[in-house]
Tab-separated table of C-alpha atoms (C1' of nucleotides) in Angstrom:
chain	number	residue	atom	x	y	z
A	145	MET	CA	0.052	-0.001	-0.014
A	146	GLN	CA	0.889	3.252	-1.160
A	147	VAL	CA	1.893	5.858	1.987
A	148	ALA	CA	0.322	9.516	1.479
A	149	PRO	CA	2.793	12.169	0.534
A	150	ALA	CA	4.217	14.035	3.364
A	151	THR	CA	2.039	17.281	3.189
A	152	LEU	CA	-1.591	17.758	2.346
A	153	GLU	CA	-1.193	20.698	0.268
A	154	PRO	CA	-2.081	20.563	-3.439
A	155	GLN	CA	0.710	19.702	-5.495
A	156	THR	CA	1.100	22.752	-7.676
A	157	GLU	CA	4.819	22.841	-8.971
A	158	SER	CA	5.595	26.129	-7.513
A	159	LEU	CA	5.741	29.265	-9.569
A	160	SER	CA	8.875	31.237	-9.915
A	161	ALA	CA	9.507	34.422	-8.851
A	162	LEU	CA	9.148	36.076	-12.334
A	163	GLU	CA	5.767	34.450	-12.796
A	164	VAL	CA	4.695	35.333	-9.646
A	165	GLU	CA	5.346	38.968	-10.436
A	166	SER	CA	3.610	38.995	-13.708
A	167	ILE	CA	0.506	37.099	-12.631
A	168	GLU	CA	0.458	39.867	-9.970
A	169	LEU	CA	0.852	42.734	-12.227
A	170	PHE	CA	-1.751	41.539	-14.860
A	171	ILE	CA	-4.513	40.488	-11.858
A	172	GLY	CA	-4.648	44.019	-11.045
A	173	PHE	CA	-4.359	45.191	-14.640
A	174	PHE	CA	-7.599	43.112	-15.152
A	175	LYS	CA	-9.648	43.866	-12.656
A	176	LEU	CA	-8.902	47.336	-13.650
A	177	ILE	CA	-11.025	46.657	-16.750
A	178	GLY	CA	-13.634	44.439	-15.096
A	179	LEU	CA	-12.044	41.101	-15.837
A	180	GLN	CA	-11.756	38.426	-12.846
A	181	LYS	CA	-8.575	37.272	-10.772
A	182	SER	CA	-8.318	33.982	-12.358
A	183	VAL	CA	-8.519	35.517	-15.863
A	184	GLY	CA	-5.260	37.600	-15.041
A	185	GLU	CA	-3.733	34.831	-13.787
A	186	ILE	CA	-3.847	32.911	-16.523
A	187	TYR	CA	-2.316	35.685	-18.753
A	188	GLY	CA	0.125	36.478	-16.142
A	189	LEU	CA	1.556	33.012	-16.338
A	190	LEU	CA	1.177	32.874	-20.233
A	191	PHE	CA	2.843	36.145	-20.405
A	192	VAL	CA	6.364	35.282	-19.052
A	193	SER	CA	6.187	31.588	-20.764
A	194	SER	CA	8.227	30.505	-23.575
A	195	ARG	CA	6.414	27.846	-24.368
A	196	ALA	CA	2.836	27.375	-24.970
A	197	LEU	CA	0.423	25.588	-22.095
A	198	ALA	CA	-1.948	23.367	-21.946
A	199	MET	CA	-5.355	24.081	-19.950
A	200	ASP	CA	-3.811	21.233	-17.526
A	201	ASP	CA	-0.654	22.782	-17.194
A	202	ILE	CA	-2.582	25.865	-16.153
A	203	MET	CA	-4.583	24.592	-13.703
A	204	THR	CA	-1.905	22.371	-12.110
A	205	ARG	CA	0.556	25.474	-11.983
A	206	LEU	CA	-1.689	27.999	-10.946
A	207	GLY	CA	-3.695	25.813	-8.448
A	208	ILE	CA	-7.019	26.641	-9.870
A	209	SER	CA	-9.898	24.259	-10.859
A	210	LEU	CA	-10.726	23.231	-14.536
A	211	GLY	CA	-13.866	25.003	-14.488
A	212	ALA	CA	-11.898	28.218	-13.750
A	213	ALA	CA	-9.576	27.228	-16.041
A	214	SER	CA	-11.920	26.651	-18.981
A	215	GLN	CA	-13.942	30.186	-18.197
A	216	GLY	CA	-10.439	31.680	-17.783
A	217	LEU	CA	-9.149	30.652	-21.011
A	218	LYS	CA	-12.486	31.357	-22.820
A	219	VAL	CA	-12.301	34.971	-21.647
A	220	LEU	CA	-8.910	35.549	-22.868
A	221	ARG	CA	-9.909	33.986	-26.244
A	222	SER	CA	-12.761	36.161	-26.275
A	223	VAL	CA	-10.875	39.503	-26.396
A	224	GLY	CA	-7.559	38.251	-28.338
A	225	ALA	CA	-5.622	38.134	-25.454
A	226	VAL	CA	-4.572	34.388	-26.178
A	227	LYS	CA	-4.426	32.165	-29.126
A	228	SER	CA	-3.730	28.484	-29.333
A	229	VAL	CA	-1.307	26.985	-31.194
A	230	TYR	CA	-0.974	23.443	-32.635
A	231	MET	CA	1.403	20.778	-31.169
A	232	PRO	CA	2.262	17.646	-33.064
A	233	GLY	CA	1.191	14.836	-31.190
A	234	ASP	CA	-0.667	16.109	-28.578
A	235	ARG	CA	-4.536	16.590	-28.904
A	236	ARG	CA	-4.826	19.434	-26.125
A	237	ASP	CA	-5.094	22.821	-27.413
A	238	HIS	CA	-1.879	24.712	-26.480
A	239	TYR	CA	-2.035	28.539	-25.639
A	240	VAL	CA	0.261	31.363	-25.977
A	241	ALA	CA	-0.176	34.852	-24.811
A	242	ASP	CA	-1.071	37.553	-27.695
A	243	LEU	CA	1.568	40.449	-26.704
A	244	GLU	CA	-0.730	43.135	-28.501
A	245	LEU	CA	-1.340	44.514	-25.396
A	246	SER	CA	-3.485	47.117	-26.712
A	247	LYS	CA	-5.907	44.704	-27.687
A	248	PHE	CA	-7.157	45.007	-23.898
A	249	ALA	CA	-7.519	48.850	-24.020
A	250	THR	CA	-9.506	48.469	-26.977
A	251	ALA	CA	-11.890	45.621	-25.858
A	252	PHE	CA	-12.516	47.365	-22.778
A	253	ILE	CA	-13.453	50.914	-24.793
A	254	GLN	CA	-15.554	49.278	-27.495
A	255	GLU	CA	-17.296	46.840	-25.112
A	256	GLU	CA	-17.483	48.413	-21.947
A	257	LEU	CA	-17.331	52.217	-22.281
A	258	LYS	CA	-18.874	52.939	-25.754
A	259	PRO	CA	-22.255	51.046	-25.090
A	260	ARG	CA	-21.935	52.804	-21.524
A	261	LEU	CA	-21.881	55.880	-22.836
A	262	ASP	CA	-24.166	55.120	-25.934
A	263	ARG	CA	-26.857	53.836	-23.124
A	264	ALA	CA	-26.323	56.890	-21.039
A	265	LEU	CA	-26.752	59.392	-23.790
A	266	GLU	CA	-30.255	57.551	-24.530
A	267	ARG	CA	-31.303	57.871	-21.091
A	268	ILE	CA	-30.863	61.508	-20.957
A	269	GLY	CA	-33.382	61.703	-23.815
A	270	THR	CA	-35.707	60.323	-21.901
A	271	MET	CA	-34.768	62.311	-18.393
A	272	GLU	CA	-35.376	65.214	-21.014
A	273	THR	CA	-38.908	64.343	-21.878
A	274	LEU	CA	-39.693	63.761	-18.457
A	275	ALA	CA	-38.063	66.982	-17.079
A	276	SER	CA	-40.015	68.774	-19.586
A	277	GLU	CA	-43.080	68.034	-17.868
A	278	MET	CA	-42.244	69.252	-14.683
A	279	ALA	CA	-43.257	71.978	-12.254
A	280	PRO	CA	-41.392	75.366	-13.963
A	281	GLU	CA	-39.137	75.916	-10.862
A	282	ASP	CA	-37.850	72.362	-10.993
A	283	ARG	CA	-37.560	71.972	-14.588
A	284	GLU	CA	-35.453	74.624	-15.051
A	285	THR	CA	-32.878	73.373	-12.711
A	286	ALA	CA	-33.180	69.927	-14.100
A	287	GLU	CA	-33.090	70.925	-17.854
A	288	GLU	CA	-29.713	72.869	-17.032
A	289	ARG	CA	-28.222	69.872	-15.805
A	290	LEU	CA	-29.276	67.626	-18.141
A	291	GLU	CA	-28.054	69.901	-20.853
A	292	ARG	CA	-24.596	69.758	-19.105
A	293	LEU	CA	-24.229	65.985	-18.679
A	294	LYS	CA	-25.094	65.785	-22.166
A	295	HIS	CA	-22.261	68.230	-23.084
A	296	TRP	CA	-19.963	66.297	-21.242
A	297	LEU	CA	-20.758	62.865	-22.314
A	298	GLU	CA	-20.652	63.700	-25.848
A	299	ARG	CA	-17.099	65.182	-25.158
A	300	GLY	CA	-16.279	62.261	-23.817
A	301	GLU	CA	-17.608	60.087	-26.678
A	302	SER	CA	-16.112	62.153	-29.168
A	303	MET	CA	-12.501	61.069	-27.659
A	304	LEU	CA	-12.751	57.700	-28.051
A	305	PRO	CA	-11.752	56.868	-31.633
A	306	TRP	CA	-8.636	59.477	-30.804
A	307	LEU	CA	-7.921	57.376	-27.789
A	308	LEU	CA	-8.079	54.016	-29.731
A	309	LYS	CA	-5.924	55.170	-32.267
A	310	PHE	CA	-3.386	56.314	-29.830
A	311	LEU	CA	-3.371	53.023	-27.992
A	312	VAL	CA	-3.255	50.828	-30.999
A	313	LYS	CA	0.464	51.012	-31.754
B	89	MET	CA	-53.481	56.077	20.121
B	90	GLN	CA	-52.551	56.887	16.742
B	91	VAL	CA	-52.934	53.985	14.171
B	92	ALA	CA	-50.171	52.006	12.702
B	93	PRO	CA	-50.163	52.686	8.425
B	94	ALA	CA	-51.772	50.244	6.755
B	95	THR	CA	-48.913	48.740	4.765
B	96	LEU	CA	-45.618	46.972	6.127
B	97	GLU	CA	-43.503	48.248	3.721
B	98	PRO	CA	-40.614	50.876	4.186
B	99	GLN	CA	-42.029	54.447	3.880
B	100	THR	CA	-40.053	55.075	1.167
B	101	GLU	CA	-41.267	58.504	-0.382
B	102	SER	CA	-41.718	57.074	-4.134
B	103	LEU	CA	-39.153	58.367	-6.442
B	104	SER	CA	-40.095	60.162	-9.585
B	105	ALA	CA	-39.374	58.944	-13.026
B	106	LEU	CA	-36.851	61.346	-13.532
B	107	GLU	CA	-35.035	60.471	-10.435
B	108	VAL	CA	-34.900	56.554	-10.915
B	109	GLU	CA	-33.279	57.301	-14.276
B	110	SER	CA	-31.073	59.651	-13.097
B	111	ILE	CA	-30.339	57.137	-10.274
B	112	GLU	CA	-29.607	54.210	-12.723
B	113	LEU	CA	-27.523	56.286	-14.941
B	114	PHE	CA	-24.953	57.042	-12.042
B	115	ILE	CA	-25.078	53.916	-10.567
B	116	GLY	CA	-23.614	52.481	-13.954
B	117	PHE	CA	-21.362	55.246	-14.067
B	118	PHE	CA	-19.820	55.083	-10.724
B	119	LYS	CA	-19.799	51.189	-10.892
B	120	LEU	CA	-17.480	51.838	-14.161
B	121	ILE	CA	-14.872	53.836	-12.091
B	122	GLY	CA	-15.219	51.124	-8.987
B	123	LEU	CA	-17.520	52.680	-6.699
B	124	GLN	CA	-20.534	51.199	-5.312
B	125	LYS	CA	-23.999	51.235	-5.899
B	126	SER	CA	-24.822	53.481	-3.025
B	127	VAL	CA	-22.649	55.866	-3.943
B	128	GLY	CA	-24.300	56.267	-7.235
B	129	GLU	CA	-27.569	55.940	-6.089
B	130	ILE	CA	-26.873	59.111	-3.500
B	131	TYR	CA	-25.083	61.329	-6.135
B	132	GLY	CA	-28.042	60.474	-8.849
B	133	LEU	CA	-30.632	61.754	-6.567
B	134	LEU	CA	-28.858	65.058	-5.624
B	135	PHE	CA	-27.913	65.478	-9.303
B	136	VAL	CA	-31.647	65.959	-10.402
B	137	SER	CA	-32.497	67.373	-6.865
B	138	SER	CA	-33.371	71.418	-7.214
B	139	ARG	CA	-32.576	71.764	-3.423
B	140	ALA	CA	-30.127	70.513	-0.663
B	141	LEU	CA	-30.989	67.562	0.858
B	142	ALA	CA	-30.470	66.135	4.494
B	143	MET	CA	-28.737	62.553	4.916
B	144	ASP	CA	-32.203	61.743	6.917
B	145	ASP	CA	-33.744	62.913	3.427
B	146	ILE	CA	-31.371	60.702	1.281
B	147	MET	CA	-32.249	57.678	3.507
B	148	THR	CA	-35.581	58.042	3.160
B	149	ARG	CA	-35.984	58.641	-0.707
B	150	LEU	CA	-33.723	55.805	-1.638
B	151	GLY	CA	-34.864	53.316	1.360
B	152	ILE	CA	-31.094	52.842	2.663
B	153	SER	CA	-29.863	52.392	5.581
B	154	LEU	CA	-28.116	55.430	7.992
B	155	GLY	CA	-24.431	53.810	7.779
B	156	ALA	CA	-24.521	53.388	3.952
B	157	ALA	CA	-25.886	56.881	3.344
B	158	SER	CA	-23.000	58.168	5.498
B	159	GLN	CA	-20.633	56.569	4.044
B	160	GLY	CA	-21.668	56.956	0.464
B	161	LEU	CA	-21.387	61.147	1.462
B	162	LYS	CA	-18.283	60.376	2.625
B	163	VAL	CA	-16.716	58.804	-0.297
B	164	LEU	CA	-18.490	61.525	-2.555
B	165	ARG	CA	-17.139	64.330	-0.222
B	166	SER	CA	-14.025	62.765	-0.866
B	167	VAL	CA	-13.746	63.032	-4.648
B	168	GLY	CA	-15.867	66.557	-4.427
B	169	ALA	CA	-18.898	65.378	-6.081
B	170	VAL	CA	-20.964	66.855	-3.314
B	171	LYS	CA	-21.023	69.820	-1.404
B	172	SER	CA	-22.550	70.898	1.750
B	173	VAL	CA	-24.826	73.919	1.809
B	174	TYR	CA	-25.796	75.512	5.163
B	175	MET	CA	-29.537	75.997	5.806
B	176	PRO	CA	-30.652	78.246	8.366
B	177	GLY	CA	-32.325	76.767	11.290
B	178	ASP	CA	-31.492	73.442	10.579
B	179	ARG	CA	-28.645	71.760	12.478
B	180	ARG	CA	-28.227	68.918	10.035
B	181	ASP	CA	-25.634	68.978	6.891
B	182	HIS	CA	-27.230	69.604	3.481
B	183	TYR	CA	-25.739	68.011	0.522
B	184	VAL	CA	-25.853	69.351	-3.474
B	185	ALA	CA	-24.149	67.691	-6.252
B	186	ASP	CA	-21.109	69.312	-7.505
B	187	LEU	CA	-21.878	69.466	-11.325
B	188	GLU	CA	-18.162	69.092	-12.314
B	189	LEU	CA	-18.487	66.418	-14.009
B	190	SER	CA	-14.942	65.951	-14.680
B	191	LYS	CA	-13.918	65.701	-11.430
B	192	PHE	CA	-15.062	62.116	-11.403
B	193	ALA	CA	-12.577	61.209	-14.323
B	194	THR	CA	-10.112	63.180	-12.548
B	195	ALA	CA	-10.295	61.241	-9.543
B	196	PHE	CA	-10.050	58.034	-11.376
B	197	ILE	CA	-7.239	58.711	-13.005
B	198	GLN	CA	-5.265	60.156	-10.181
B	199	GLU	CA	-6.168	58.169	-7.824
B	200	GLU	CA	-6.674	54.592	-9.708
B	201	LEU	CA	-5.129	54.634	-13.087
B	202	LYS	CA	-1.747	56.494	-12.507
B	203	PRO	CA	-0.866	54.713	-9.274
B	204	ARG	CA	-1.577	51.302	-10.838
B	205	LEU	CA	0.806	52.224	-13.867
B	206	ASP	CA	3.279	53.631	-11.464
B	207	ARG	CA	3.524	50.308	-9.206
B	208	ALA	CA	3.063	48.207	-12.760
B	209	LEU	CA	6.444	49.718	-13.961
B	210	GLU	CA	8.098	49.392	-10.504
B	211	ARG	CA	7.353	45.379	-10.968
B	212	ILE	CA	8.837	45.654	-14.320
B	213	GLY	CA	12.165	46.433	-12.887
B	214	THR	CA	11.957	43.752	-10.668
B	215	MET	CA	10.853	41.456	-13.015
B	216	GLU	CA	13.847	42.555	-15.750
B	217	THR	CA	16.367	41.826	-12.849
B	218	LEU	CA	14.527	38.370	-12.358
B	219	ALA	CA	14.786	37.457	-15.737
B	220	SER	CA	18.487	38.384	-16.555
B	221	GLU	CA	19.219	35.864	-13.901
B	222	MET	CA	17.266	33.202	-16.105
B	223	ALA	CA	18.460	30.355	-18.361
B	224	PRO	CA	19.323	32.151	-22.041
B	225	GLU	CA	16.451	30.433	-24.090
B	226	ASP	CA	13.854	31.679	-21.471
B	227	ARG	CA	15.713	34.799	-20.823
B	228	GLU	CA	15.264	36.568	-24.203
B	229	THR	CA	11.506	35.342	-24.584
B	230	ALA	CA	11.025	37.216	-20.718
B	231	GLU	CA	13.587	40.254	-21.612
B	232	GLU	CA	11.728	41.008	-25.115
B	233	ARG	CA	8.068	40.908	-23.599
B	234	LEU	CA	9.078	42.982	-20.657
B	235	GLU	CA	10.411	45.507	-22.837
B	236	ARG	CA	7.424	45.547	-24.811
B	237	LEU	CA	5.180	45.737	-21.573
B	238	LYS	CA	7.259	48.692	-20.317
B	239	HIS	CA	6.920	50.606	-23.942
B	240	TRP	CA	3.414	50.419	-23.896
B	241	LEU	CA	3.065	51.135	-20.170
B	242	GLU	CA	5.217	54.532	-20.804
B	243	ARG	CA	2.852	55.123	-23.666
B	244	GLY	CA	-0.352	55.354	-21.520
B	245	GLU	CA	1.160	57.192	-18.575
B	246	SER	CA	2.538	59.895	-21.249
B	247	MET	CA	-1.267	60.199	-22.389
B	248	LEU	CA	-2.685	60.614	-19.004
B	249	PRO	CA	-1.849	64.465	-18.457
B	250	TRP	CA	-3.457	65.073	-21.977
B	251	LEU	CA	-6.280	63.031	-21.253
B	252	LEU	CA	-6.645	65.016	-18.129
B	253	LYS	CA	-6.715	68.502	-19.900
B	254	PHE	CA	-9.048	67.364	-22.285
B	255	LEU	CA	-11.664	66.051	-19.700
B	256	VAL	CA	-11.281	68.957	-17.618
B	257	LYS	CA	-13.604	71.841	-18.905
C	13	DC	C1'	-22.882	71.197	31.543
C	14	DA	C1'	-26.787	68.046	30.479
C	15	DA	C1'	-29.866	66.705	27.109
C	16	DG	C1'	-30.901	65.615	22.582
C	17	DG	C1'	-30.135	65.477	17.529
C	18	DC	C1'	-27.102	64.705	14.417
C	19	DC	C1'	-23.260	62.078	12.183
C	20	DT	C1'	-19.887	58.238	12.381
C	21	DT	C1'	-17.785	53.599	13.211
C	22	DC	C1'	-17.568	48.834	12.735
C	23	DA	C1'	-18.993	43.879	14.029
C	24	DA	C1'	-22.500	41.368	12.231
C	25	DT	C1'	-25.366	40.000	8.478
C	26	DA	C1'	-26.869	39.952	3.530
C	27	DA	C1'	-26.057	40.001	-1.393
C	28	DA	C1'	-22.928	39.395	-5.390
C	29	DA	C1'	-19.307	37.371	-7.468
C	30	DA	C1'	-16.155	33.782	-8.707
C	31	DA	C1'	-14.541	29.133	-7.907
C	32	DT	C1'	-15.377	24.243	-7.742
C	33	DG	C1'	-15.852	19.852	-9.933
C	34	DA	C1'	-19.422	16.413	-11.520
C	35	DA	C1'	-21.753	15.451	-15.219
C	36	DA	C1'	-22.438	15.845	-20.032
C	37	DA	C1'	-20.746	17.390	-24.587
C	38	DC	C1'	-17.290	17.047	-27.836
C	39	DC	C1'	-14.137	15.573	-30.667
C	40	DC	C1'	-10.441	12.671	-32.699
C	41	DC	C1'	-8.404	8.535	-33.933
C	42	DG	C1'	-9.116	3.300	-34.814
D	283	DC	C1'	-19.504	3.889	-34.691
D	284	DG	C1'	-17.096	3.403	-30.156
D	285	DG	C1'	-13.887	4.379	-26.833
D	286	DG	C1'	-11.277	7.383	-24.447
D	287	DG	C1'	-8.906	11.821	-24.012
D	288	DT	C1'	-10.302	16.734	-23.808
D	289	DT	C1'	-13.021	20.774	-22.527
D	290	DT	C1'	-17.454	22.960	-21.383
D	291	DT	C1'	-21.311	23.764	-18.646
D	292	DC	C1'	-23.555	25.061	-14.438
D	293	DA	C1'	-25.944	24.162	-10.009
D	294	DT	C1'	-23.338	23.938	-5.926
D	295	DT	C1'	-20.019	25.775	-2.662
D	296	DT	C1'	-16.906	29.668	-0.948
D	297	DT	C1'	-15.123	33.448	-1.207
D	298	DT	C1'	-15.677	38.372	-1.576
D	299	DT	C1'	-17.890	42.662	-1.233
D	300	DA	C1'	-21.494	45.902	0.431
D	301	DT	C1'	-24.980	46.936	3.725
D	302	DT	C1'	-27.420	47.163	8.132
D	303	DG	C1'	-27.932	49.165	12.560
D	304	DA	C1'	-26.709	49.671	17.525
D	305	DA	C1'	-23.480	51.756	19.946
D	306	DG	C1'	-21.192	55.560	20.744
D	307	DG	C1'	-18.858	60.557	19.923
D	308	DC	C1'	-19.499	65.040	18.606
D	309	DC	C1'	-21.734	69.340	18.749
D	310	DT	C1'	-24.815	72.705	19.357
D	311	DT	C1'	-28.089	74.510	22.596
D	312	DG	C1'	-30.808	75.762	26.259
DNA sequence: CAAGGCCTTCAATAAAAAATGAAAACCCCG
DNA sequence: CGGGGTTTTCATTTTTTATTGAAGGCCTTG
């Protein structure tokens, strides 16, 4: 009968100091643009890896579950932050980090920021209608403020194309 | 003896359609820059209010707790999104929304984005040292990628002053 | 300087978000 | 097709984050 290992810890092959730094860096970054920890972990690991990793490697090295790895990779693929490469003689997908960092910013701007600005501007239209039906003294305040907010949002929106151009290469 | 009200619901004076729209709009916005729901609610309410509101009013109208109102106002004061005005004959503080919307963007950039970029650039310094001690084939990959990341971050950082100038007024 | 209204704090609770892993689906290749 | 390796899905559990409200501090006022 086989004896149990000396410790009860999950046997994650330990990460190098470089990997740890990279992972922490990208966790922080990705959180900022609304992506979760496990997504940042995976990208951080791949970023400093000189070879492509299979999902299995990722789970083991990071000590995360199968589901988390699968979902994390799905997100990373969807924003183009990761691509799979063919490995002869291995049926598993292997992933490498896409180094075009601007993709994250682009995805964030186009998928988070822009839609939110559009939605807000629509909503202001609704609010202008509602405000127009109010008692005069309240109406004036509301209309002035809505106008102001609208201007500011439009200004923000007008900046996005420029911002994109600046960030992409 | 006074009879109890007919319903058991908390007697939040109901919000107008305009207020609801405003609140939803700012909840969304504030979430984007990492502020919580109750903070957005309070600002949204104040934004369309033509008179200053006491903390008590805010709690009642929004149906949130004393603590949430207090903490929400604290956050809003700290980013300058709200200011208190003096109301003769009333000991309570009364709040109005500061309409300088750019303050939110500015606070976000200076208190969230900038520090994070600085921290990331520091970290890259550490990583470069770590990379230089690696085996040649891995070292080369790591160094190239770190260089690339560094460039991109520096580029981002260089954009911040411009962005601030654009957003403020 | 005491009483009471107003506000803040913070430990406890509730709500929301993320991670887990078993079950099902999806492939290849033979 | 059929078996087995690989991946996805999703109900459950865990973790994280936000909210609550009682206790206590701070003022103002009488």
